[in-house]
Coordinates of C-alpha atoms in Angstrom, one line a residue:
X12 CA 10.6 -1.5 2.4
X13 CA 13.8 -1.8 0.0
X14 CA 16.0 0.8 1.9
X15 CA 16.9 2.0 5.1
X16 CA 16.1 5.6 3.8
X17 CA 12.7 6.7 3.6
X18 CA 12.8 9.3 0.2
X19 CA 15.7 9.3 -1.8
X20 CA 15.8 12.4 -4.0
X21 CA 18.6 12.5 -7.0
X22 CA 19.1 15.2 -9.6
X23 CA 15.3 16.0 -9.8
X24 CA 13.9 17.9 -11.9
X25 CA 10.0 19.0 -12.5
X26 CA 8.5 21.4 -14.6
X27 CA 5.3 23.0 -14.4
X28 CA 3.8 25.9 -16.0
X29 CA 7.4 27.4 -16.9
X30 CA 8.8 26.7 -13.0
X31 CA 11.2 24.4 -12.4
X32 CA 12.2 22.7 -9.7
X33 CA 15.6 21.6 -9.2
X34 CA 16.8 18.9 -6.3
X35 CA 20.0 18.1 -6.7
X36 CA 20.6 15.0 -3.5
X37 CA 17.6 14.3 -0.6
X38 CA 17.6 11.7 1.5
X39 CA 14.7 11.8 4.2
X40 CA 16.2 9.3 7.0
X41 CA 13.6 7.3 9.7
X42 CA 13.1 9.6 12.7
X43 CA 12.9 12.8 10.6
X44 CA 11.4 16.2 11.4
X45 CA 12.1 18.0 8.4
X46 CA 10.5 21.5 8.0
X47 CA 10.7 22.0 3.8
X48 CA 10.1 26.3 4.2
X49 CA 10.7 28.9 1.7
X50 CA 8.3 31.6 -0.1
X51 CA 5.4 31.0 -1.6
X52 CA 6.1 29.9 -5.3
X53 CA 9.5 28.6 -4.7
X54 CA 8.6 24.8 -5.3
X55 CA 7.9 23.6 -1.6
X56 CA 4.3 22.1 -3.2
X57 CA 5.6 20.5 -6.2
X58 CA 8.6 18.3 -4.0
X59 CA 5.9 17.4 -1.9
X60 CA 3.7 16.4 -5.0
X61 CA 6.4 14.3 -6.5
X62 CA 7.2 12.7 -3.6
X63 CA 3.5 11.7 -3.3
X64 CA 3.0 10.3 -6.7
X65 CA 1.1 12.6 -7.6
X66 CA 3.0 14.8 -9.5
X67 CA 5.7 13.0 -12.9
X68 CA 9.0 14.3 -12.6
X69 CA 11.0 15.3 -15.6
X70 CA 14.1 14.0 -14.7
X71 CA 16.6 12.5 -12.3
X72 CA 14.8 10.4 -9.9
X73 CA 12.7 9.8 -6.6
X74 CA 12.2 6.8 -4.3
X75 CA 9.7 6.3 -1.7
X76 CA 10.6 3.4 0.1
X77 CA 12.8 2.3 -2.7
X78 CA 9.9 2.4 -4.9
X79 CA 9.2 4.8 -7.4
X80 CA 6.2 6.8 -6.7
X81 CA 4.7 7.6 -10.2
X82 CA 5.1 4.4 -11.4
X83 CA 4.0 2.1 -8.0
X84 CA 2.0 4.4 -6.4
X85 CA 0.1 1.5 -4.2
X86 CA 2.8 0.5 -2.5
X87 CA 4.0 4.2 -1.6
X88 CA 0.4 5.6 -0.7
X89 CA 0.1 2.6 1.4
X90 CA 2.7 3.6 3.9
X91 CA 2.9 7.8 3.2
X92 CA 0.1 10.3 4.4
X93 CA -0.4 13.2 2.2
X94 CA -2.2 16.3 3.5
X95 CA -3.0 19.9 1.9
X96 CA -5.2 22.5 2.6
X97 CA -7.1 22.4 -0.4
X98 CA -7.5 18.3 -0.4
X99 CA -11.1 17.2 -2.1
X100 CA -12.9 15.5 0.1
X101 CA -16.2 13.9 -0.4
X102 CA -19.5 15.1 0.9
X103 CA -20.5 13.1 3.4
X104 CA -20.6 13.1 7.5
X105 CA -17.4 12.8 9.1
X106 CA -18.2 9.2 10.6
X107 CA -19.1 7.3 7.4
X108 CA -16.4 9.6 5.4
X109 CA -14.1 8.1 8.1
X110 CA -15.4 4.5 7.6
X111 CA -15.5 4.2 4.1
X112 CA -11.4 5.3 3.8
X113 CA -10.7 2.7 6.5
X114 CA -11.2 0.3 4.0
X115 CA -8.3 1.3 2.0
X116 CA -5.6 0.7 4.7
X117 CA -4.8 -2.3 6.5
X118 CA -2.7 -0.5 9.2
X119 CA -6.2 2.1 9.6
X120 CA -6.6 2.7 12.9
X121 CA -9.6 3.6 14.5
X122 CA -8.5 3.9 18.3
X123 CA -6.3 6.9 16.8
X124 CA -9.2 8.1 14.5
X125 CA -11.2 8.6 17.9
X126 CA -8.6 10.3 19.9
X127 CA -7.7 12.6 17.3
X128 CA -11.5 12.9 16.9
X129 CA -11.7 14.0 20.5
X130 CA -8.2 16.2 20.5
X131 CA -9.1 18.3 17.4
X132 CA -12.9 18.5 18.7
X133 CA -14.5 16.9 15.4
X134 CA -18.0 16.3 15.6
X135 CA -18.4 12.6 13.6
X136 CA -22.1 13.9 12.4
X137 CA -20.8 16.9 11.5
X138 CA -21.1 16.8 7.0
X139 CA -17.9 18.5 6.0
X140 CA -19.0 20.9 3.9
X141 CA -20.3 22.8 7.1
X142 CA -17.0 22.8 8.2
X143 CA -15.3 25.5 9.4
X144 CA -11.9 26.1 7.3
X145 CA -9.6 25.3 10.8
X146 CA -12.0 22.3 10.9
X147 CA -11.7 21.3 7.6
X148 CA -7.9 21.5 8.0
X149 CA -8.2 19.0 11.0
X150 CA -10.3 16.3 9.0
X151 CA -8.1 16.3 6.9
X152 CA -5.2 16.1 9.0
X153 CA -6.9 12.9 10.6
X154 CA -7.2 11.0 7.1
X155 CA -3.5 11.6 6.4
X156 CA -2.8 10.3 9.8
X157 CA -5.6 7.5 10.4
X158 CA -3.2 5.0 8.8
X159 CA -0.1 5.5 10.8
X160 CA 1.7 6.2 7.6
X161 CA 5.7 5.4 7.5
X162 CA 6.2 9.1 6.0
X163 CA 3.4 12.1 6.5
X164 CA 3.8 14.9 4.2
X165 CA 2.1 18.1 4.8
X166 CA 1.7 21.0 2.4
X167 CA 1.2 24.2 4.5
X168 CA -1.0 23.0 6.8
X169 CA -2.2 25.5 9.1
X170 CA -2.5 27.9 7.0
X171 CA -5.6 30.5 8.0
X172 CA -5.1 29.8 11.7
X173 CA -3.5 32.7 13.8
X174 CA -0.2 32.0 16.0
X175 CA -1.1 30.4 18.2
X176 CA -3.3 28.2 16.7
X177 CA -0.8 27.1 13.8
X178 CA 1.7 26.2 16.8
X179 CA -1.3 24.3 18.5
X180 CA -1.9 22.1 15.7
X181 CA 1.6 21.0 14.5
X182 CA 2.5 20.3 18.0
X183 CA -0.6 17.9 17.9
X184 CA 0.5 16.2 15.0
X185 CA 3.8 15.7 15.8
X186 CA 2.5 14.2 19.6
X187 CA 0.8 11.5 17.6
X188 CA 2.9 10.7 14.8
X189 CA 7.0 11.3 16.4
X190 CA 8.4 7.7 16.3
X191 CA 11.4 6.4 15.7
X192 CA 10.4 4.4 12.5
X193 CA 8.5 7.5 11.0
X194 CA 9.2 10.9 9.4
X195 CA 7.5 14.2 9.2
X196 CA 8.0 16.9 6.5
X197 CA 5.9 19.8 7.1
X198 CA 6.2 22.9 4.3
X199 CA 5.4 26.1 5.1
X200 CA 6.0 29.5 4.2
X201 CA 5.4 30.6 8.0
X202 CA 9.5 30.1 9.2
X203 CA 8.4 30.6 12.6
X204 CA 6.3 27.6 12.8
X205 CA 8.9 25.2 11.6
X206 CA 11.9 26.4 13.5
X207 CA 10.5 25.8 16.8
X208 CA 9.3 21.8 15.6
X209 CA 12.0 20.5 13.1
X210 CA 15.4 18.9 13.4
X211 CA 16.1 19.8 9.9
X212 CA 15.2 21.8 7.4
X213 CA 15.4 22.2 3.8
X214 CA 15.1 25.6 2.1
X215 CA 13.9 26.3 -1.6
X216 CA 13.7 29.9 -3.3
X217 CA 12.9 30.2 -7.1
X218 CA 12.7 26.1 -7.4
X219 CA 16.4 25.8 -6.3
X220 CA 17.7 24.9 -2.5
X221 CA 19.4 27.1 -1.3
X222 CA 20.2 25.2 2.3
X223 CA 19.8 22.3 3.8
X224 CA 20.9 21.0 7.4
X225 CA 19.8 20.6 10.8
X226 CA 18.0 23.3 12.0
X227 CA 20.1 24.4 15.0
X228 CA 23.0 24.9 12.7
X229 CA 20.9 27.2 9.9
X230 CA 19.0 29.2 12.7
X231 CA 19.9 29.7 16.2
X232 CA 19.8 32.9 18.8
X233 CA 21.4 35.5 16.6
X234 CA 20.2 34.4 13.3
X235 CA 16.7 33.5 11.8
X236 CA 16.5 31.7 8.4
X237 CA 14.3 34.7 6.5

């Protein structure tokens, strides 16, 4: 890694389909929480996109462990999970799924594959298109975690479970994957969810931010972010 900073965000601009995104300064430090919340359609999915290399910005600039994700996105997907509720995946058994990806990550870890196996009750002969949608959501959360990535990003991903169930599963995540070398950033559109996990949070509406801090100083007992 060519920073101490994990993502380093800097007058970015994206477009897409006549939205656009604006970011003007981001910087995503090791040890991180950050819940990224806002409504649906103000731009929380296209950040995380660009972040992930999976998505060119227009302008300004993003690094991913001081590389530039669009351009050297090998050595940014080797050390950042990416999770969404609508990831393809393909149709196969859980086990040999599992097996085949391993061989894309030299840091895959299978010890952590079975426990989170076991903790979100995933049946490894189970083919995933029988999956159950909160099941699906879980698979998928394994793959972006199976590596021990450096930064996990997750694009609304509880989304279909009640309460309590949401709650239940980002608590989960974070049990596995809170370390001082690693960051989180969780997007969601529930604020509920995210005010009770993250030390931070950064708020978009209509592709702009419209705050950004730790989250004890933007919510606290006489105020809620909506």
């Amino acid at each position: 890694m060519r920073t101490t900073n994990l993502v380093e965000v800097r007058d970015l601009t994206v477009r897409r389909d006549g939205f656009l995104l604006t970011v003007p300064e981001w910087i995503l430090r090791p040890g991180q929480v950050v819940g990224l919340v806002g409504p649906n359609g103000a731009g929380k999915t296209t950040l995380l996109e660009s972040l992930a290399g999976l998505r060119k910005v227009h302008g300004g600039s993003v690094e991913v462990f001081g590389w530039n994700p669009w351009k050297n996105p090998v050595e940014v997907r080797s050390s950042l999970g990416f999770m969404s509720d609508d990831m393809p995946l393909f149709a196969m058994r859980i086990g040999p799924l599992l097996r085949m990806l391993s061989g894309y990550y030299g840091t895959w870890d299978p010890d952590l594959v079975e426990s989170l196996l076991d903790r979100f009750k995933l049946d490894p002969r189970k083919k995933v298109h029988e999956l159950s949608r909160g099941q699906g959501t879980r698979i998928r959360l394994v793959v972006a975690m199976a590596f021990r990535p450096k930064v996990l990003l997750l694009d609304e991903p509880a989304t279909g479970l009640d309460v309590a169930g949401r709650r239940s599963l980002l608590e989960s995540v974070l049990d596995v994957v809170r370390d001082p070398s690693r960051s989180v950033v969780i997007s969601s559109h529930m604020l509920g969810d995210v005010e009770r996990i993250a030390d931070r949070l950064l708020v978009l509406n209509e592709g702009k931010v419209v705050k950004e801090g730790l989250t004890d100083h933007l919510v606290g007992d006489r105020r809620t972010l909506e």
